[in-house]
Amino acid sequence: MTTETKPRNTDVADALDRAADHIERYGWAQGALYDGRQAEGAPTSECRVCAIGAINTAVYGSPSYPAYDSPHHDLALLAERWLRVYLQLDTVTLPEWNDALGRTQEQVVQAMRDTAKRLREETP
């Protein structure tokens, strides 16, 4: 028998920092999980990604969504959820926020870093 543990806030914070690192290193995208044109010459794990694509890459190495039964699913979902909470996105999805006209890479990275910091501060 196996027992699964819920990801801790520090796990989520680490994932968000890795997601921000990925965007800073490889670039940011809008309108898709990753830049498919760039993927023609590079692994998807080294492509420009949107906020969710960055979280997915940070959690399990690919910008695509992890399978529901994947051990990475809960961590990716929690990272997205906490980012939405930090940004107070009550009626807007994270993809809509990421893709908004005028949104910048710096805003996305900063939101991830700030959310990670807050999660660490709230962890006993």
mmCIF file of C-alpha atoms in Angstrom:
data_model
loop_
_atom_site.group_PDB
_atom_site.id
_atom_site.type_symbol
_atom_site.label_atom_id
_atom_site.label_comp_id
_atom_site.label_asym_id
_atom_site.label_seq_id
_atom_site.Cartn_x
_atom_site.Cartn_y
_atom_site.Cartn_z
ATOM 1 C CA MET A 1 0.000 0.000 0.000
ATOM 2 C CA THR A 2 1.267 3.472 -0.853
ATOM 3 C CA THR A 3 0.351 6.777 0.640
ATOM 4 C CA GLU A 4 0.406 10.009 -1.259
ATOM 5 C CA THR A 5 1.226 13.266 0.440
ATOM 6 C CA LYS A 6 -0.138 16.630 -0.514
ATOM 7 C CA PRO A 7 2.575 18.996 -1.777
ATOM 8 C CA ARG A 8 3.743 21.420 0.894
ATOM 9 C CA ASN A 9 3.709 25.187 0.440
ATOM 10 C CA THR A 10 7.486 25.112 0.125
ATOM 11 C CA ASP A 11 7.177 22.572 -2.725
ATOM 12 C CA VAL A 12 4.767 24.910 -4.501
ATOM 13 C CA ALA A 13 7.056 27.895 -3.875
ATOM 14 C CA ASP A 14 10.034 25.987 -5.292
ATOM 15 C CA ALA A 15 8.002 25.054 -8.381
ATOM 16 C CA LEU A 16 6.990 28.684 -8.943
ATOM 17 C CA ASP A 17 10.610 29.829 -8.624
ATOM 18 C CA ARG A 18 11.693 27.172 -11.138
ATOM 19 C CA ALA A 19 8.892 28.314 -13.469
ATOM 20 C CA ALA A 20 10.114 31.918 -13.220
ATOM 21 C CA ASP A 21 13.685 30.724 -13.837
ATOM 22 C CA HIS A 22 12.530 28.916 -16.980
ATOM 23 C CA ILE A 23 10.845 32.023 -18.377
ATOM 24 C CA GLU A 24 13.908 34.141 -17.605
ATOM 25 C CA ARG A 25 16.177 31.629 -19.311
ATOM 26 C CA TYR A 26 14.120 30.586 -22.357
ATOM 27 C CA GLY A 27 11.492 33.306 -22.732
ATOM 28 C CA TRP A 28 7.794 33.885 -22.312
ATOM 29 C CA ALA A 29 4.889 33.157 -24.655
ATOM 30 C CA GLN A 30 1.297 34.183 -25.057
ATOM 31 C CA GLY A 31 -1.563 32.324 -26.697
ATOM 32 C CA ALA A 32 -0.234 28.793 -26.185
ATOM 33 C CA LEU A 33 1.488 26.648 -23.551
ATOM 34 C CA TYR A 34 4.711 26.958 -25.549
ATOM 35 C CA ASP A 35 6.028 28.447 -28.765
ATOM 36 C CA GLY A 36 5.484 25.633 -31.255
ATOM 37 C CA ARG A 37 7.556 27.329 -33.954
ATOM 38 C CA GLN A 38 10.532 27.400 -31.623
ATOM 39 C CA ALA A 39 9.891 23.772 -30.686
ATOM 40 C CA GLU A 40 10.708 22.720 -34.256
ATOM 41 C CA GLY A 41 14.374 23.245 -33.420
ATOM 42 C CA ALA A 42 14.470 22.685 -29.673
ATOM 43 C CA PRO A 43 12.991 20.359 -27.081
ATOM 44 C CA THR A 44 9.741 21.716 -25.664
ATOM 45 C CA SER A 45 11.471 21.872 -22.286
ATOM 46 C CA GLU A 46 13.673 24.629 -23.746
ATOM 47 C CA CYS A 47 10.983 26.741 -25.436
ATOM 48 C CA ARG A 48 9.301 30.004 -24.620
ATOM 49 C CA VAL A 49 6.281 29.214 -22.445
ATOM 50 C CA CYS A 50 3.241 30.870 -20.923
ATOM 51 C CA ALA A 51 2.715 30.941 -17.153
ATOM 52 C CA ILE A 52 1.053 27.517 -17.082
ATOM 53 C CA GLY A 53 3.586 26.056 -19.519
ATOM 54 C CA ALA A 54 6.354 27.296 -17.209
ATOM 55 C CA ILE A 55 4.708 25.725 -14.159
ATOM 56 C CA ASN A 56 4.251 22.422 -15.987
ATOM 57 C CA THR A 57 7.873 22.462 -17.183
ATOM 58 C CA ALA A 58 9.103 23.261 -13.675
ATOM 59 C CA VAL A 59 7.057 20.451 -12.173
ATOM 60 C CA TYR A 60 7.572 17.656 -14.647
ATOM 61 C CA GLY A 61 9.766 18.758 -17.542
ATOM 62 C CA SER A 62 7.217 19.526 -20.264
ATOM 63 C CA PRO A 63 4.963 22.532 -20.881
ATOM 64 C CA SER A 64 2.004 20.264 -21.670
ATOM 65 C CA TYR A 65 -0.454 19.443 -18.906
ATOM 66 C CA PRO A 66 0.527 16.460 -16.737
ATOM 67 C CA ALA A 67 -1.874 13.534 -16.836
ATOM 68 C CA TYR A 68 -4.531 13.559 -14.144
ATOM 69 C CA ASP A 69 -3.055 10.426 -12.584
ATOM 70 C CA SER A 70 0.503 11.753 -12.795
ATOM 71 C CA PRO A 71 2.333 12.221 -9.495
ATOM 72 C CA HIS A 72 3.023 15.777 -10.702
ATOM 73 C CA HIS A 73 -0.596 16.736 -11.271
ATOM 74 C CA ASP A 74 -1.338 17.998 -7.746
ATOM 75 C CA LEU A 75 1.790 20.128 -7.528
ATOM 76 C CA ALA A 76 1.146 21.760 -10.915
ATOM 77 C CA LEU A 77 -2.481 22.404 -9.983
ATOM 78 C CA LEU A 78 -1.557 23.910 -6.602
ATOM 79 C CA ALA A 79 1.085 26.171 -8.139
ATOM 80 C CA GLU A 80 -1.457 27.477 -10.630
ATOM 81 C CA ARG A 81 -4.094 27.873 -7.906
ATOM 82 C CA TRP A 82 -1.784 29.810 -5.546
ATOM 83 C CA LEU A 83 -0.681 32.087 -8.379
ATOM 84 C CA ARG A 84 -4.344 32.817 -9.147
ATOM 85 C CA VAL A 85 -4.989 33.546 -5.452
ATOM 86 C CA TYR A 86 -1.997 35.899 -5.236
ATOM 87 C CA LEU A 87 -3.141 37.723 -8.370
ATOM 88 C CA GLN A 88 -6.751 37.807 -7.086
ATOM 89 C CA LEU A 89 -8.065 36.312 -10.322
ATOM 90 C CA ASP A 90 -11.640 35.672 -9.279
ATOM 91 C CA THR A 91 -13.261 35.823 -12.709
ATOM 92 C CA VAL A 92 -10.228 35.592 -14.993
ATOM 93 C CA THR A 93 -8.303 32.417 -15.735
ATOM 94 C CA LEU A 94 -4.532 32.311 -15.514
ATOM 95 C CA PRO A 95 -4.264 31.898 -19.318
ATOM 96 C CA GLU A 96 -6.465 34.977 -19.797
ATOM 97 C CA TRP A 97 -4.263 36.944 -17.398
ATOM 98 C CA ASN A 98 -1.078 35.694 -19.109
ATOM 99 C CA ASP A 99 -2.424 36.548 -22.568
ATOM 100 C CA ALA A 100 -3.848 39.975 -21.723
ATOM 101 C CA LEU A 101 -2.889 42.802 -24.029
ATOM 102 C CA GLY A 102 -0.037 44.715 -22.423
ATOM 103 C CA ARG A 103 1.046 41.852 -20.132
ATOM 104 C CA THR A 104 4.835 41.567 -19.904
ATOM 105 C CA GLN A 105 7.309 38.820 -19.175
ATOM 106 C CA GLU A 106 8.511 40.821 -16.199
ATOM 107 C CA GLN A 107 5.005 40.916 -14.691
ATOM 108 C CA VAL A 108 4.613 37.149 -15.058
ATOM 109 C CA VAL A 109 8.013 36.401 -13.524
ATOM 110 C CA GLN A 110 7.453 38.876 -10.684
ATOM 111 C CA ALA A 111 4.036 37.390 -9.883
ATOM 112 C CA MET A 112 5.599 33.930 -9.647
ATOM 113 C CA ARG A 113 8.441 35.160 -7.439
ATOM 114 C CA ASP A 114 6.102 37.144 -5.175
ATOM 115 C CA THR A 115 3.731 34.206 -4.798
ATOM 116 C CA ALA A 116 6.645 31.886 -3.940
ATOM 117 C CA LYS A 117 7.898 34.375 -1.358
ATOM 118 C CA ARG A 118 4.470 34.706 0.228
ATOM 119 C CA LEU A 119 4.060 30.922 0.411
ATOM 120 C CA ARG A 120 7.413 30.614 2.197
ATOM 121 C CA GLU A 121 6.497 33.391 4.636
ATOM 122 C CA GLU A 122 3.202 31.684 5.453
ATOM 123 C CA THR A 123 4.808 28.297 6.043
ATOM 124 C CA PRO A 124 5.303 27.592 9.773
#
